CSV table of C-alpha atoms in Angstrom, one decimal:
chain,number,residue,atom,x,y,z
A,213,UNK,CA,0.0,0.0,0.0
A,214,UNK,CA,1.5,3.4,-0.9
A,215,UNK,CA,2.5,5.7,2.0
A,216,UNK,CA,0.1,8.5,1.1
A,217,UNK,CA,-2.9,6.0,1.3
A,218,UNK,CA,-1.7,4.8,4.7
A,219,UNK,CA,-1.4,8.4,5.9
A,220,UNK,CA,-4.9,9.1,4.7
A,221,UNK,CA,-6.5,6.1,6.4
A,222,UNK,CA,-4.6,6.9,9.5
A,223,UNK,CA,-5.9,10.5,9.6
A,224,UNK,CA,-9.5,9.2,9.0
A,225,UNK,CA,-9.1,6.9,12.0
A,226,UNK,CA,-7.9,9.8,14.2
A,227,UNK,CA,-10.8,11.9,13.1
A,228,UNK,CA,-13.2,9.2,14.1
A,229,UNK,CA,-11.4,8.9,17.4
A,230,UNK,CA,-11.7,12.7,18.0
A,231,UNK,CA,-15.4,12.5,17.1
A,232,UNK,CA,-15.9,9.8,19.7
A,233,UNK,CA,-14.4,12.0,22.4
A,234,UNK,CA,-16.4,15.1,21.2
A,235,UNK,CA,-19.5,13.0,21.5
A,236,UNK,CA,-18.6,12.0,25.1
A,237,UNK,CA,-17.9,15.6,26.3
A,238,UNK,CA,-21.6,16.9,26.5
A,239,UNK,CA,-22.5,13.8,28.6
A,240,UNK,CA,-19.6,14.3,30.9
A,241,UNK,CA,-20.6,18.0,31.2
A,242,UNK,CA,-24.3,17.0,31.9
A,243,UNK,CA,-23.2,14.6,34.6
A,244,UNK,CA,-22.5,17.6,36.9
A,245,UNK,CA,-25.1,18.8,39.3
A,246,UNK,CA,-27.7,20.9,37.3
A,247,UNK,CA,-27.1,19.1,34.0
A,248,UNK,CA,-29.8,17.8,31.7
A,249,UNK,CA,-30.8,14.2,32.5
A,250,UNK,CA,-31.2,13.0,28.9
A,251,UNK,CA,-27.9,14.5,27.7
A,252,UNK,CA,-26.1,12.6,30.7
A,253,UNK,CA,-27.9,9.3,29.9
A,254,UNK,CA,-27.1,9.2,26.2
A,255,UNK,CA,-23.5,10.2,25.5
A,256,UNK,CA,-22.0,9.7,29.0
A,257,UNK,CA,-20.4,6.3,28.0
A,258,UNK,CA,-16.7,6.7,28.9
A,259,UNK,CA,-15.8,3.0,28.5
A,260,UNK,CA,-17.3,2.8,25.0
A,261,UNK,CA,-16.5,6.1,23.6
A,262,UNK,CA,-13.1,6.9,25.1
A,263,UNK,CA,-12.1,3.3,24.8
A,264,UNK,CA,-12.9,3.3,21.2
A,265,UNK,CA,-11.0,6.6,20.7
A,266,UNK,CA,-7.9,5.0,22.3
A,267,UNK,CA,-8.2,1.9,20.1
A,268,UNK,CA,-8.7,4.0,17.0
A,269,UNK,CA,-5.7,6.2,17.8
A,270,UNK,CA,-3.5,3.1,18.3
A,271,UNK,CA,-4.7,1.5,15.1
A,272,UNK,CA,-4.0,4.7,13.2
A,273,UNK,CA,-0.3,4.7,14.4
A,274,UNK,CA,0.0,1.0,13.2
A,275,UNK,CA,-1.5,1.8,9.9
A,276,UNK,CA,0.7,4.8,9.3
A,277,UNK,CA,4.0,3.1,10.2
A,278,UNK,CA,5.9,0.7,8.0
A,279,UNK,CA,7.5,-2.1,9.8
A,280,UNK,CA,10.3,-3.5,7.5
A,281,UNK,CA,13.2,-3.9,9.8
A,282,UNK,CA,13.4,-6.6,12.4
A,283,UNK,CA,14.1,-3.9,15.1
A,284,UNK,CA,10.9,-2.1,14.3
A,285,UNK,CA,8.8,-5.3,14.3
A,286,UNK,CA,10.2,-6.4,17.7
A,287,UNK,CA,9.7,-2.8,19.1
A,288,UNK,CA,6.1,-2.7,17.8
A,289,UNK,CA,5.4,-6.2,19.3
A,290,UNK,CA,6.7,-5.1,22.7
A,291,UNK,CA,4.7,-1.9,22.7
A,292,UNK,CA,1.5,-4.0,21.7
A,293,UNK,CA,2.0,-6.5,24.5
A,294,UNK,CA,2.7,-3.7,27.0
A,295,UNK,CA,-0.5,-1.7,26.0
A,296,UNK,CA,-2.7,-4.9,26.2
A,297,UNK,CA,-1.2,-5.8,29.6
A,298,UNK,CA,-1.8,-2.3,30.9
A,299,UNK,CA,-5.3,-1.9,29.5
A,300,UNK,CA,-6.7,-5.4,30.3
A,301,UNK,CA,-7.3,-4.6,34.0
A,302,UNK,CA,-9.1,-1.4,33.1
A,303,UNK,CA,-11.4,-3.1,30.6
A,304,UNK,CA,-12.1,-6.0,33.1
A,305,UNK,CA,-13.0,-3.6,35.9
A,306,UNK,CA,-15.1,-1.4,33.7
A,307,UNK,CA,-17.1,-4.5,32.4
A,308,UNK,CA,-17.6,-5.7,36.0
A,309,UNK,CA,-18.8,-2.2,37.1
A,310,UNK,CA,-21.0,-1.9,34.0
A,311,UNK,CA,-22.8,-5.2,34.9
A,312,UNK,CA,-23.8,-4.1,38.4
A,313,UNK,CA,-26.7,-1.6,38.1
A,314,UNK,CA,-26.9,0.6,41.2
A,315,UNK,CA,-29.9,0.4,43.3
A,316,UNK,CA,-32.1,3.5,43.1
A,317,UNK,CA,-35.1,4.5,45.1
A,318,UNK,CA,-37.4,7.1,43.5
A,319,UNK,CA,-39.9,9.3,45.4
A,320,UNK,CA,-42.3,11.6,43.5
A,321,UNK,CA,-43.5,14.8,45.2
A,322,UNK,CA,-47.2,14.3,46.0
A,323,UNK,CA,-48.2,17.8,44.7
A,324,UNK,CA,-45.5,18.2,42.0
A,325,UNK,CA,-45.1,15.2,39.8
A,326,UNK,CA,-42.3,16.9,37.9
A,327,UNK,CA,-40.1,16.7,41.0
A,328,UNK,CA,-38.5,13.3,41.9
A,329,UNK,CA,-36.2,12.5,44.7
A,330,UNK,CA,-33.8,9.7,44.0
A,331,UNK,CA,-31.5,7.8,46.4
A,332,UNK,CA,-28.8,5.8,44.7
A,333,UNK,CA,-26.3,3.5,46.3
A,334,UNK,CA,-23.0,4.7,44.7
A,335,UNK,CA,-20.6,2.5,46.8
A,336,UNK,CA,-18.0,0.2,45.3
A,337,UNK,CA,-17.8,-1.8,48.4
A,338,UNK,CA,-20.3,-3.6,50.7
A,339,UNK,CA,-20.7,-0.5,52.9
A,340,UNK,CA,-23.5,1.6,51.5
A,341,UNK,CA,-22.9,5.2,50.4
A,342,UNK,CA,-26.2,7.0,49.3
A,343,UNK,CA,-26.2,9.9,46.8
A,344,UNK,CA,-29.4,12.0,46.9
A,345,UNK,CA,-30.5,13.8,43.7
A,346,UNK,CA,-33.5,15.9,42.8
A,347,UNK,CA,-34.8,15.7,39.3
A,348,UNK,CA,-36.9,18.6,38.3
A,349,UNK,CA,-38.9,18.8,35.1
A,350,UNK,CA,-39.6,16.2,32.4
A,351,UNK,CA,-38.5,15.0,29.1
A,352,UNK,CA,-35.5,16.7,27.5
A,353,UNK,CA,-35.7,19.8,29.9
A,354,UNK,CA,-35.4,17.6,33.1
A,355,UNK,CA,-32.3,18.6,35.2
A,356,UNK,CA,-30.8,16.7,38.1
A,357,UNK,CA,-29.3,18.4,41.1
A,358,UNK,CA,-27.1,16.6,43.7
A,359,UNK,CA,-28.3,17.1,47.2
A,360,UNK,CA,-25.5,15.4,49.0
A,361,UNK,CA,-23.8,12.1,49.9
A,362,UNK,CA,-24.4,10.0,53.0
A,363,UNK,CA,-22.3,7.1,54.1
A,364,UNK,CA,-19.0,6.0,55.4
A,365,UNK,CA,-16.6,8.9,55.6
A,366,UNK,CA,-18.9,11.0,53.3
A,367,UNK,CA,-21.3,13.6,54.7
A,368,UNK,CA,-23.3,13.4,57.9
A,369,UNK,CA,-23.3,9.7,58.9
A,370,UNK,CA,-25.1,6.8,57.3
A,371,UNK,CA,-28.4,7.5,55.4
A,372,UNK,CA,-31.6,6.2,57.0
A,373,UNK,CA,-34.3,7.7,55.0
A,374,UNK,CA,-35.4,10.6,52.9
A,375,UNK,CA,-38.9,12.0,52.3
A,376,UNK,CA,-40.8,15.1,51.2
A,377,UNK,CA,-42.0,17.5,53.9
A,378,UNK,CA,-44.4,20.1,52.9
A,379,UNK,CA,-44.4,21.7,49.4
A,380,UNK,CA,-40.9,22.7,49.2
A,381,UNK,CA,-38.7,20.8,51.7
A,382,UNK,CA,-36.8,17.5,51.7
A,383,UNK,CA,-35.9,15.9,55.1
A,384,UNK,CA,-33.1,13.4,55.2
A,385,UNK,CA,-32.4,11.2,58.3
A,386,UNK,CA,-29.1,9.9,59.2
A,387,UNK,CA,-27.0,8.6,62.2
A,388,UNK,CA,-25.7,12.1,62.8
A,389,UNK,CA,-29.0,13.9,62.7
A,390,UNK,CA,-31.7,15.4,60.5
A,391,UNK,CA,-30.8,17.4,57.4
A,392,UNK,CA,-33.5,19.7,55.9
A,393,UNK,CA,-33.2,21.1,52.3
A,394,UNK,CA,-35.5,23.8,51.2
A,395,UNK,CA,-36.4,24.2,47.5
A,396,UNK,CA,-37.1,27.3,45.6
A,397,UNK,CA,-41.0,27.3,45.0
A,398,UNK,CA,-40.9,27.8,41.3
A,399,UNK,CA,-37.6,26.5,39.9
A,400,UNK,CA,-37.1,23.7,42.5
A,401,UNK,CA,-33.5,24.7,43.0
A,402,UNK,CA,-32.2,23.3,46.3
A,403,UNK,CA,-30.9,25.7,48.9
A,404,UNK,CA,-28.3,25.2,51.6
A,405,UNK,CA,-28.8,22.0,53.6
A,406,UNK,CA,-29.4,22.5,57.4
A,407,UNK,CA,-28.5,19.6,59.7
A,408,UNK,CA,-29.9,19.3,63.3
A,409,UNK,CA,-27.7,16.9,65.4
A,410,UNK,CA,-29.5,14.1,67.3
């Protein structure tokens, strides 16, 4: 294959790799508190998109290079084995984490069906760590806001329960005390949490 054709194929592969990273970026940005729920759910796939970008980048280097000497062939084999050995644990752990869906408890506000309180166990160990989020709105305009994290070493003690209290308040019970979070009446934006010790 002529060198110009190898270079063209390599740059096409790099362009597709860059496109995969660019598709992932809006999802990563929407994963922050206040981001759009649908945008987070669709393109926030780091293992798939970033992994594909890395593989395409490596393939583009292989396609562009010409391995005629024995030294270049041995060097390429050594780099390939090292890359596979370094990337295999990451792929294995990512596949194991993707298989375990976190447990989510949803609680819809009795007077505002467009406000949903979610409690998700985000722990990677047997000790539970609960992240509370408020989803406001519906469809493509729904936004999620992180209210806090309760668990071992995070936040005010272990989470024991969360419920709606009145039209614009969420009450979270934990070992350390009771935390109340007031919401803005119209927008549903959470205010500063106030914790009362037991």
